[in-house]
PDB file of C-alpha atoms in Angstrom:
ATOM      1  CA  UNK A   1     -79.104 -66.520  20.530  1.00  0.00           C
ATOM      2  CA  UNK A   2     -76.884 -66.430  23.601  1.00  0.00           C
ATOM      3  CA  UNK A   3     -74.921 -63.224  24.278  1.00  0.00           C
ATOM      4  CA  UNK A   4     -73.423 -64.484  27.692  1.00  0.00           C
ATOM      5  CA  UNK A   5     -71.424 -67.754  28.099  1.00  0.00           C
ATOM      6  CA  UNK A   6     -69.805 -69.764  30.996  1.00  0.00           C
ATOM      7  CA  UNK A   7     -66.656 -71.726  30.436  1.00  0.00           C
ATOM      8  CA  UNK A   8     -66.768 -74.275  33.436  1.00  0.00           C
ATOM      9  CA  UNK A   9     -63.904 -76.545  34.255  1.00  0.00           C
ATOM     10  CA  UNK A  10     -64.835 -79.209  36.863  1.00  0.00           C
ATOM     11  CA  UNK A  11     -62.243 -81.178  38.826  1.00  0.00           C
ATOM     12  CA  UNK A  12     -63.693 -84.516  39.680  1.00  0.00           C
ATOM     13  CA  UNK A  13     -62.874 -87.279  42.038  1.00  0.00           C
ATOM     14  CA  UNK A  14     -60.545 -89.578  40.623  1.00  0.00           C
ATOM     15  CA  UNK A  15     -61.965 -92.134  38.372  1.00  0.00           C
ATOM     16  CA  UNK A  16     -65.461 -90.799  38.250  1.00  0.00           C
ATOM     17  CA  UNK A  17     -65.395 -88.813  35.018  1.00  0.00           C
ATOM     18  CA  UNK A  18     -67.247 -91.349  32.832  1.00  0.00           C
ATOM     19  CA  UNK A  19     -69.818 -91.805  35.444  1.00  0.00           C
ATOM     20  CA  UNK A  20     -70.274 -88.077  35.944  1.00  0.00           C
ATOM     21  CA  UNK A  21     -70.641 -87.534  32.025  1.00  0.00           C
ATOM     22  CA  UNK A  22     -73.258 -90.190  31.903  1.00  0.00           C
ATOM     23  CA  UNK A  23     -75.075 -88.583  34.643  1.00  0.00           C
ATOM     24  CA  UNK A  24     -74.732 -85.091  33.362  1.00  0.00           C
ATOM     25  CA  UNK A  25     -75.799 -86.070  29.889  1.00  0.00           C
ATOM     26  CA  UNK A  26     -78.874 -87.968  31.061  1.00  0.00           C
ATOM     27  CA  UNK A  27     -80.222 -85.498  33.568  1.00  0.00           C
ATOM     28  CA  UNK A  28     -78.721 -82.007  33.099  1.00  0.00           C
ATOM     29  CA  UNK A  29     -79.106 -81.221  29.349  1.00  0.00           C
ATOM     30  CA  UNK A  30     -82.686 -81.163  28.415  1.00  0.00           C
ATOM     31  CA  UNK A  31     -83.516 -79.882  31.966  1.00  0.00           C
ATOM     32  CA  UNK A  32     -81.192 -76.874  31.522  1.00  0.00           C
ATOM     33  CA  UNK A  33     -82.520 -76.045  28.011  1.00  0.00           C
ATOM     34  CA  UNK A  34     -86.157 -76.157  29.317  1.00  0.00           C
ATOM     35  CA  UNK A  35     -85.152 -73.417  31.783  1.00  0.00           C
ATOM     36  CA  UNK A  36     -83.896 -71.297  28.805  1.00  0.00           C
ATOM     37  CA  UNK A  37     -80.096 -72.159  29.143  1.00  0.00           C
ATOM     38  CA  UNK A  38     -78.257 -73.255  26.011  1.00  0.00           C
ATOM     39  CA  UNK A  39     -75.884 -76.256  26.729  1.00  0.00           C
ATOM     40  CA  UNK A  40     -73.306 -75.433  24.088  1.00  0.00           C
ATOM     41  CA  UNK A  41     -70.785 -78.308  24.508  1.00  0.00           C
ATOM     42  CA  UNK A  42     -69.335 -80.926  27.019  1.00  0.00           C
ATOM     43  CA  UNK A  43     -65.907 -82.227  26.836  1.00  0.00           C
ATOM     44  CA  UNK A  44     -63.231 -84.556  28.326  1.00  0.00           C
ATOM     45  CA  UNK A  45     -59.899 -82.671  28.940  1.00  0.00           C
ATOM     46  CA  UNK A  46     -57.370 -84.747  27.046  1.00  0.00           C
ATOM     47  CA  UNK A  47     -54.465 -83.809  29.310  1.00  0.00           C
ATOM     48  CA  UNK A  48     -56.129 -83.924  32.688  1.00  0.00           C
ATOM     49  CA  UNK A  49     -58.121 -87.304  33.228  1.00  0.00           C
ATOM     50  CA  UNK A  50     -60.204 -85.923  36.151  1.00  0.00           C
ATOM     51  CA  UNK A  51     -61.361 -82.771  34.314  1.00  0.00           C
ATOM     52  CA  UNK A  52     -64.841 -82.101  32.707  1.00  0.00           C
ATOM     53  CA  UNK A  53     -65.041 -78.921  30.804  1.00  0.00           C
ATOM     54  CA  UNK A  54     -68.375 -77.620  29.429  1.00  0.00           C
ATOM     55  CA  UNK A  55     -69.972 -74.367  28.142  1.00  0.00           C
ATOM     56  CA  UNK A  56     -73.401 -72.987  28.526  1.00  0.00           C
ATOM     57  CA  UNK A  57     -75.105 -69.794  27.167  1.00  0.00           C
ATOM     58  CA  UNK A  58     -77.807 -67.368  27.955  1.00  0.00           C
ATOM     59  CA  UNK A  59     -79.592 -64.689  26.073  1.00  0.00           C
ATOM     60  CA  UNK A  60     -78.455 -62.007  28.533  1.00  0.00           C
ATOM     61  CA  UNK A  61     -77.451 -61.620  32.151  1.00  0.00           C
ATOM     62  CA  UNK A  62     -81.161 -61.249  33.490  1.00  0.00           C
ATOM     63  CA  UNK A  63     -82.023 -64.451  31.530  1.00  0.00           C
ATOM     64  CA  UNK A  64     -79.066 -65.976  33.177  1.00  0.00           C
ATOM     65  CA  UNK A  65     -80.116 -65.138  36.689  1.00  0.00           C
ATOM     66  CA  UNK A  66     -83.826 -66.407  35.873  1.00  0.00           C
ATOM     67  CA  UNK A  67     -82.696 -69.521  34.084  1.00  0.00           C
ATOM     68  CA  UNK A  68     -80.286 -70.693  36.861  1.00  0.00           C
ATOM     69  CA  UNK A  69     -82.895 -69.955  39.456  1.00  0.00           C
ATOM     70  CA  UNK A  70     -85.288 -72.111  37.767  1.00  0.00           C
ATOM     71  CA  UNK A  71     -82.774 -74.927  36.993  1.00  0.00           C
ATOM     72  CA  UNK A  72     -81.234 -75.197  40.454  1.00  0.00           C
ATOM     73  CA  UNK A  73     -84.638 -75.215  42.205  1.00  0.00           C
ATOM     74  CA  UNK A  74     -86.100 -77.402  39.624  1.00  0.00           C
ATOM     75  CA  UNK A  75     -86.927 -81.270  39.806  1.00  0.00           C
ATOM     76  CA  UNK A  76     -83.898 -82.243  37.795  1.00  0.00           C
ATOM     77  CA  UNK A  77     -81.371 -80.815  40.224  1.00  0.00           C
ATOM     78  CA  UNK A  78     -83.349 -81.775  43.316  1.00  0.00           C
ATOM     79  CA  UNK A  79     -83.422 -85.217  42.299  1.00  0.00           C
ATOM     80  CA  UNK A  80     -80.010 -85.675  40.632  1.00  0.00           C
ATOM     81  CA  UNK A  81     -77.822 -82.774  41.882  1.00  0.00           C
ATOM     82  CA  UNK A  82     -76.631 -84.407  45.285  1.00  0.00           C
ATOM     83  CA  UNK A  83     -75.221 -87.390  43.320  1.00  0.00           C
ATOM     84  CA  UNK A  84     -73.435 -84.899  40.844  1.00  0.00           C
ATOM     85  CA  UNK A  85     -71.950 -82.994  43.760  1.00  0.00           C
ATOM     86  CA  UNK A  86     -70.679 -86.316  45.455  1.00  0.00           C
ATOM     87  CA  UNK A  87     -68.216 -86.728  42.152  1.00  0.00           C
ATOM     88  CA  UNK A  88     -67.069 -83.101  42.334  1.00  0.00           C
ATOM     89  CA  UNK A  89     -63.898 -81.739  44.103  1.00  0.00           C
ATOM     90  CA  UNK A  90     -64.082 -78.298  42.588  1.00  0.00           C
ATOM     91  CA  UNK A  91     -66.827 -76.568  40.312  1.00  0.00           C
ATOM     92  CA  UNK A  92     -65.773 -72.874  40.821  1.00  0.00           C
ATOM     93  CA  UNK A  93     -63.276 -72.441  37.994  1.00  0.00           C
ATOM     94  CA  UNK A  94     -65.756 -70.458  35.852  1.00  0.00           C
ATOM     95  CA  UNK A  95     -65.250 -67.754  33.378  1.00  0.00           C
ATOM     96  CA  UNK A  96     -68.193 -65.473  32.462  1.00  0.00           C
ATOM     97  CA  UNK A  97     -67.685 -64.527  28.674  1.00  0.00           C
ATOM     98  CA  UNK A  98     -69.233 -62.619  25.849  1.00  0.00           C
ATOM     99  CA  UNK A  99     -68.619 -62.613  22.066  1.00  0.00           C
ATOM    100  CA  UNK A 100     -65.371 -60.542  21.290  1.00  0.00           C
ATOM    101  CA  UNK A 101     -67.380 -59.037  18.424  1.00  0.00           C
ATOM    102  CA  UNK A 102     -70.801 -59.679  16.867  1.00  0.00           C
ATOM    103  CA  UNK A 103     -70.962 -63.039  15.312  1.00  0.00           C
ATOM    104  CA  UNK A 104     -67.755 -64.303  16.839  1.00  0.00           C
ATOM    105  CA  UNK A 105     -69.421 -67.123  18.863  1.00  0.00           C
ATOM    106  CA  UNK A 106     -70.726 -70.533  17.895  1.00  0.00           C
ATOM    107  CA  UNK A 107     -72.825 -71.302  14.861  1.00  0.00           C
ATOM    108  CA  UNK A 108     -76.465 -71.002  15.429  1.00  0.00           C
ATOM    109  CA  UNK A 109     -77.030 -74.513  13.869  1.00  0.00           C
ATOM    110  CA  UNK A 110     -74.820 -76.867  15.762  1.00  0.00           C
ATOM    111  CA  UNK A 111     -74.571 -80.673  15.347  1.00  0.00           C
ATOM    112  CA  UNK A 112     -77.736 -82.652  16.307  1.00  0.00           C
ATOM    113  CA  UNK A 113     -77.597 -83.997  19.870  1.00  0.00           C
ATOM    114  CA  UNK A 114     -77.276 -87.471  20.264  1.00  0.00           C
ATOM    115  CA  UNK A 115     -79.808 -89.561  22.348  1.00  0.00           C
ATOM    116  CA  UNK A 116     -79.291 -90.314  25.994  1.00  0.00           C
ATOM    117  CA  UNK A 117     -77.073 -93.388  26.346  1.00  0.00           C
ATOM    118  CA  UNK A 118     -75.264 -92.773  23.217  1.00  0.00           C
ATOM    119  CA  UNK A 119     -71.744 -94.222  23.128  1.00  0.00           C
ATOM    120  CA  UNK A 120     -70.527 -92.867  19.694  1.00  0.00           C
ATOM    121  CA  UNK A 121     -67.260 -90.839  20.230  1.00  0.00           C
ATOM    122  CA  UNK A 122     -66.046 -88.279  17.750  1.00  0.00           C
ATOM    123  CA  UNK A 123     -62.363 -88.112  16.832  1.00  0.00           C
ATOM    124  CA  UNK A 124     -62.608 -84.358  16.802  1.00  0.00           C
ATOM    125  CA  UNK A 125     -60.188 -82.284  19.092  1.00  0.00           C
ATOM    126  CA  UNK A 126     -61.162 -78.715  20.195  1.00  0.00           C
ATOM    127  CA  UNK A 127     -58.484 -76.394  21.367  1.00  0.00           C
ATOM    128  CA  UNK A 128     -59.557 -73.536  23.792  1.00  0.00           C
ATOM    129  CA  UNK A 129     -56.957 -70.957  24.756  1.00  0.00           C
ATOM    130  CA  UNK A 130     -57.631 -68.730  27.584  1.00  0.00           C
ATOM    131  CA  UNK A 131     -55.260 -65.591  27.280  1.00  0.00           C
ATOM    132  CA  UNK A 132     -55.085 -63.515  30.513  1.00  0.00           C
ATOM    133  CA  UNK A 133     -54.933 -59.849  29.851  1.00  0.00           C
ATOM    134  CA  UNK A 134     -54.767 -56.678  31.793  1.00  0.00           C
ATOM    135  CA  UNK A 135     -57.886 -54.524  31.769  1.00  0.00           C
ATOM    136  CA  UNK A 136     -56.875 -52.270  29.039  1.00  0.00           C
ATOM    137  CA  UNK A 137     -55.484 -54.671  26.525  1.00  0.00           C
ATOM    138  CA  UNK A 138     -58.521 -56.556  25.273  1.00  0.00           C
ATOM    139  CA  UNK A 139     -59.043 -54.551  22.310  1.00  0.00           C
ATOM    140  CA  UNK A 140     -55.640 -54.628  21.251  1.00  0.00           C
ATOM    141  CA  UNK A 141     -55.413 -58.145  21.671  1.00  0.00           C
ATOM    142  CA  UNK A 142     -58.600 -58.742  19.644  1.00  0.00           C
ATOM    143  CA  UNK A 143     -57.383 -56.720  16.798  1.00  0.00           C
ATOM    144  CA  UNK A 144     -53.888 -58.410  16.641  1.00  0.00           C
ATOM    145  CA  UNK A 145     -55.454 -61.931  16.946  1.00  0.00           C
ATOM    146  CA  UNK A 146     -58.257 -61.539  14.230  1.00  0.00           C
ATOM    147  CA  UNK A 147     -56.299 -59.470  11.739  1.00  0.00           C
ATOM    148  CA  UNK A 148     -52.818 -61.175  12.004  1.00  0.00           C
ATOM    149  CA  UNK A 149     -52.605 -64.128  14.077  1.00  0.00           C
ATOM    150  CA  UNK A 150     -55.719 -65.974  13.106  1.00  0.00           C
ATOM    151  CA  UNK A 151     -55.040 -65.729   9.436  1.00  0.00           C
ATOM    152  CA  UNK A 152     -51.640 -66.948   9.833  1.00  0.00           C
ATOM    153  CA  UNK A 153     -52.782 -69.858  11.946  1.00  0.00           C
ATOM    154  CA  UNK A 154     -55.342 -70.898   9.234  1.00  0.00           C
ATOM    155  CA  UNK A 155     -53.115 -70.622   6.170  1.00  0.00           C
ATOM    156  CA  UNK A 156     -52.293 -74.101   5.036  1.00  0.00           C
ATOM    157  CA  UNK A 157     -53.666 -75.616   7.977  1.00  0.00           C
ATOM    158  CA  UNK A 158     -56.685 -77.713   8.750  1.00  0.00           C
ATOM    159  CA  UNK A 159     -57.694 -75.616  11.799  1.00  0.00           C
ATOM    160  CA  UNK A 160     -61.318 -74.313  11.918  1.00  0.00           C
ATOM    161  CA  UNK A 161     -61.772 -71.377  14.143  1.00  0.00           C
ATOM    162  CA  UNK A 162     -65.135 -71.415  15.736  1.00  0.00           C
ATOM    163  CA  UNK A 163     -65.276 -68.735  18.555  1.00  0.00           C
ATOM    164  CA  UNK A 164     -63.427 -65.735  20.112  1.00  0.00           C
ATOM    165  CA  UNK A 165     -64.710 -64.533  23.304  1.00  0.00           C
ATOM    166  CA  UNK A 166     -63.765 -61.969  26.007  1.00  0.00           C
ATOM    167  CA  UNK A 167     -64.590 -61.409  29.683  1.00  0.00           C
ATOM    168  CA  UNK A 168     -68.223 -60.365  30.524  1.00  0.00           C
ATOM    169  CA  UNK A 169     -67.504 -57.621  33.234  1.00  0.00           C
ATOM    170  CA  UNK A 170     -71.225 -57.365  34.399  1.00  0.00           C
ATOM    171  CA  UNK A 171     -71.735 -58.305  37.909  1.00  0.00           C
ATOM    172  CA  UNK A 172     -72.644 -61.908  38.584  1.00  0.00           C
ATOM    173  CA  UNK A 173     -76.203 -62.163  38.616  1.00  0.00           C
ATOM    174  CA  UNK A 174     -76.385 -65.563  40.405  1.00  0.00           C
ATOM    175  CA  UNK A 175     -73.913 -65.284  43.231  1.00  0.00           C
ATOM    176  CA  UNK A 176     -74.770 -68.769  44.612  1.00  0.00           C
ATOM    177  CA  UNK A 177     -72.494 -69.899  41.694  1.00  0.00           C
ATOM    178  CA  UNK A 178     -69.212 -68.030  41.915  1.00  0.00           C
ATOM    179  CA  UNK A 179     -67.196 -66.940  38.684  1.00  0.00           C
ATOM    180  CA  UNK A 180     -63.659 -65.829  38.261  1.00  0.00           C
ATOM    181  CA  UNK A 181     -64.462 -62.047  38.699  1.00  0.00           C
ATOM    182  CA  UNK A 182     -62.035 -59.288  38.210  1.00  0.00           C
ATOM    183  CA  UNK A 183     -60.166 -61.298  35.614  1.00  0.00           C
ATOM    184  CA  UNK A 184     -59.882 -60.251  32.134  1.00  0.00           C
ATOM    185  CA  UNK A 185     -59.349 -62.898  29.271  1.00  0.00           C
ATOM    186  CA  UNK A 186     -59.504 -63.394  25.626  1.00  0.00           C
ATOM    187  CA  UNK A 187     -60.682 -66.823  24.831  1.00  0.00           C
ATOM    188  CA  UNK A 188     -60.411 -68.727  21.411  1.00  0.00           C
ATOM    189  CA  UNK A 189     -61.789 -72.024  20.314  1.00  0.00           C
ATOM    190  CA  UNK A 190     -60.693 -74.013  17.280  1.00  0.00           C
ATOM    191  CA  UNK A 191     -61.724 -77.456  15.834  1.00  0.00           C
ATOM    192  CA  UNK A 192     -59.413 -80.009  14.372  1.00  0.00           C
ATOM    193  CA  UNK A 193     -60.486 -83.254  12.680  1.00  0.00           C
ATOM    194  CA  UNK A 194     -58.512 -85.522  15.021  1.00  0.00           C
ATOM    195  CA  UNK A 195     -55.359 -85.487  17.398  1.00  0.00           C
ATOM    196  CA  UNK A 196     -52.952 -86.352  14.474  1.00  0.00           C
ATOM    197  CA  UNK A 197     -54.335 -83.093  12.704  1.00  0.00           C
ATOM    198  CA  UNK A 198     -53.892 -81.201  15.767  1.00  0.00           C
ATOM    199  CA  UNK A 199     -50.490 -82.297  16.466  1.00  0.00           C
ATOM    200  CA  UNK A 200     -49.289 -81.387  12.924  1.00  0.00           C
ATOM    201  CA  UNK A 201     -50.858 -77.950  13.394  1.00  0.00           C
ATOM    202  CA  UNK A 202     -48.969 -77.500  16.708  1.00  0.00           C
ATOM    203  CA  UNK A 203     -45.831 -78.568  15.147  1.00  0.00           C
ATOM    204  CA  UNK A 204     -46.065 -75.863  12.195  1.00  0.00           C
ATOM    205  CA  UNK A 205     -47.197 -73.189  14.795  1.00  0.00           C
ATOM    206  CA  UNK A 206     -44.344 -73.606  16.941  1.00  0.00           C
ATOM    207  CA  UNK A 207     -41.496 -73.880  14.257  1.00  0.00           C
ATOM    208  CA  UNK A 208     -42.559 -71.543  11.473  1.00  0.00           C
ATOM    209  CA  UNK A 209     -40.765 -68.375  11.962  1.00  0.00           C
ATOM    210  CA  UNK A 210     -43.586 -65.860  11.116  1.00  0.00           C
ATOM    211  CA  UNK A 211     -45.827 -67.847  13.580  1.00  0.00           C
ATOM    212  CA  UNK A 212     -43.417 -67.822  16.443  1.00  0.00           C
ATOM    213  CA  UNK A 213     -42.577 -64.067  15.843  1.00  0.00           C
ATOM    214  CA  UNK A 214     -46.300 -63.133  15.934  1.00  0.00           C
ATOM    215  CA  UNK A 215     -46.746 -65.433  18.972  1.00  0.00           C
ATOM    216  CA  UNK A 216     -44.089 -63.309  20.640  1.00  0.00           C
ATOM    217  CA  UNK A 217     -46.099 -60.202  20.036  1.00  0.00           C
ATOM    218  CA  UNK A 218     -49.175 -61.894  21.291  1.00  0.00           C
ATOM    219  CA  UNK A 219     -47.513 -62.772  24.613  1.00  0.00           C
ATOM    220  CA  UNK A 220     -46.498 -59.190  25.032  1.00  0.00           C
ATOM    221  CA  UNK A 221     -50.149 -58.303  25.430  1.00  0.00           C
ATOM    222  CA  UNK A 222     -50.985 -60.866  27.860  1.00  0.00           C
ATOM    223  CA  UNK A 223     -50.450 -61.088  31.689  1.00  0.00           C
ATOM    224  CA  UNK A 224     -49.113 -64.566  31.624  1.00  0.00           C
ATOM    225  CA  UNK A 225     -48.866 -67.600  29.323  1.00  0.00           C
ATOM    226  CA  UNK A 226     -52.142 -68.755  27.920  1.00  0.00           C
ATOM    227  CA  UNK A 227     -53.942 -71.877  29.481  1.00  0.00           C
ATOM    228  CA  UNK A 228     -54.423 -74.208  26.512  1.00  0.00           C
ATOM    229  CA  UNK A 229     -57.116 -76.906  26.724  1.00  0.00           C
ATOM    230  CA  UNK A 230     -57.301 -79.881  24.376  1.00  0.00           C
ATOM    231  CA  UNK A 231     -60.843 -81.243  24.606  1.00  0.00           C
ATOM    232  CA  UNK A 232     -62.677 -84.263  23.172  1.00  0.00           C
ATOM    233  CA  UNK A 233     -66.463 -83.809  22.994  1.00  0.00           C
ATOM    234  CA  UNK A 234     -68.495 -86.288  24.774  1.00  0.00           C
ATOM    235  CA  UNK A 235     -71.236 -88.116  22.909  1.00  0.00           C
ATOM    236  CA  UNK A 236     -74.091 -85.804  23.567  1.00  0.00           C
ATOM    237  CA  UNK A 237     -72.153 -82.608  22.932  1.00  0.00           C
ATOM    238  CA  UNK A 238     -73.581 -80.380  19.956  1.00  0.00           C
ATOM    239  CA  UNK A 239     -69.977 -79.364  19.395  1.00  0.00           C
ATOM    240  CA  UNK A 240     -68.415 -82.224  18.029  1.00  0.00           C
TER     241      UNK A 240
END
């Protein structure tokens, strides 16, 4: 089971996202997993048409170093990495994360992965919220979120919280790939059946007095407003 994750947001050249996803899903899923890397999920950003978001996991930081070294010197990357890079404008928006507490990351038995070339699209929408924190506020934020905010969000809603993560502060063991070091964040991920369900939930969340009051308390613990990502899984994502 992974104990370390990367949340990676890629900016692609305009109009290349579908081609990038097809290339990634064909060449960089099984090849990473063969190197001991867990490809957790791949997504289209619903609000930014040139953004590809994905998550990968590692057993620990030493395994991360070894797995990335094996993959980026291996045959799949040597053969197909240059083409992937030709579609990328930026790949450095990366957060290094760990579970906020034991068991707060993804299910150990995700959905089966579709075969290469699958075109089946899921209606599921995932919301990822990245809350910037000051260094000393992580524990307070985790307690407030899990004990008060999350139960309130779930009550009477079709939201399914699936992960809460926080910054992994260990040194980057593979400096060839930069990460957003010296940042402290708390990341939540939730699943919704479809966009309509998500929109209904957001409407309740932003108008219900108890929710808006608690949101105000949450914001007092953050360094700035959270980044909210609305994500649609690609056909080969095991989070779907």
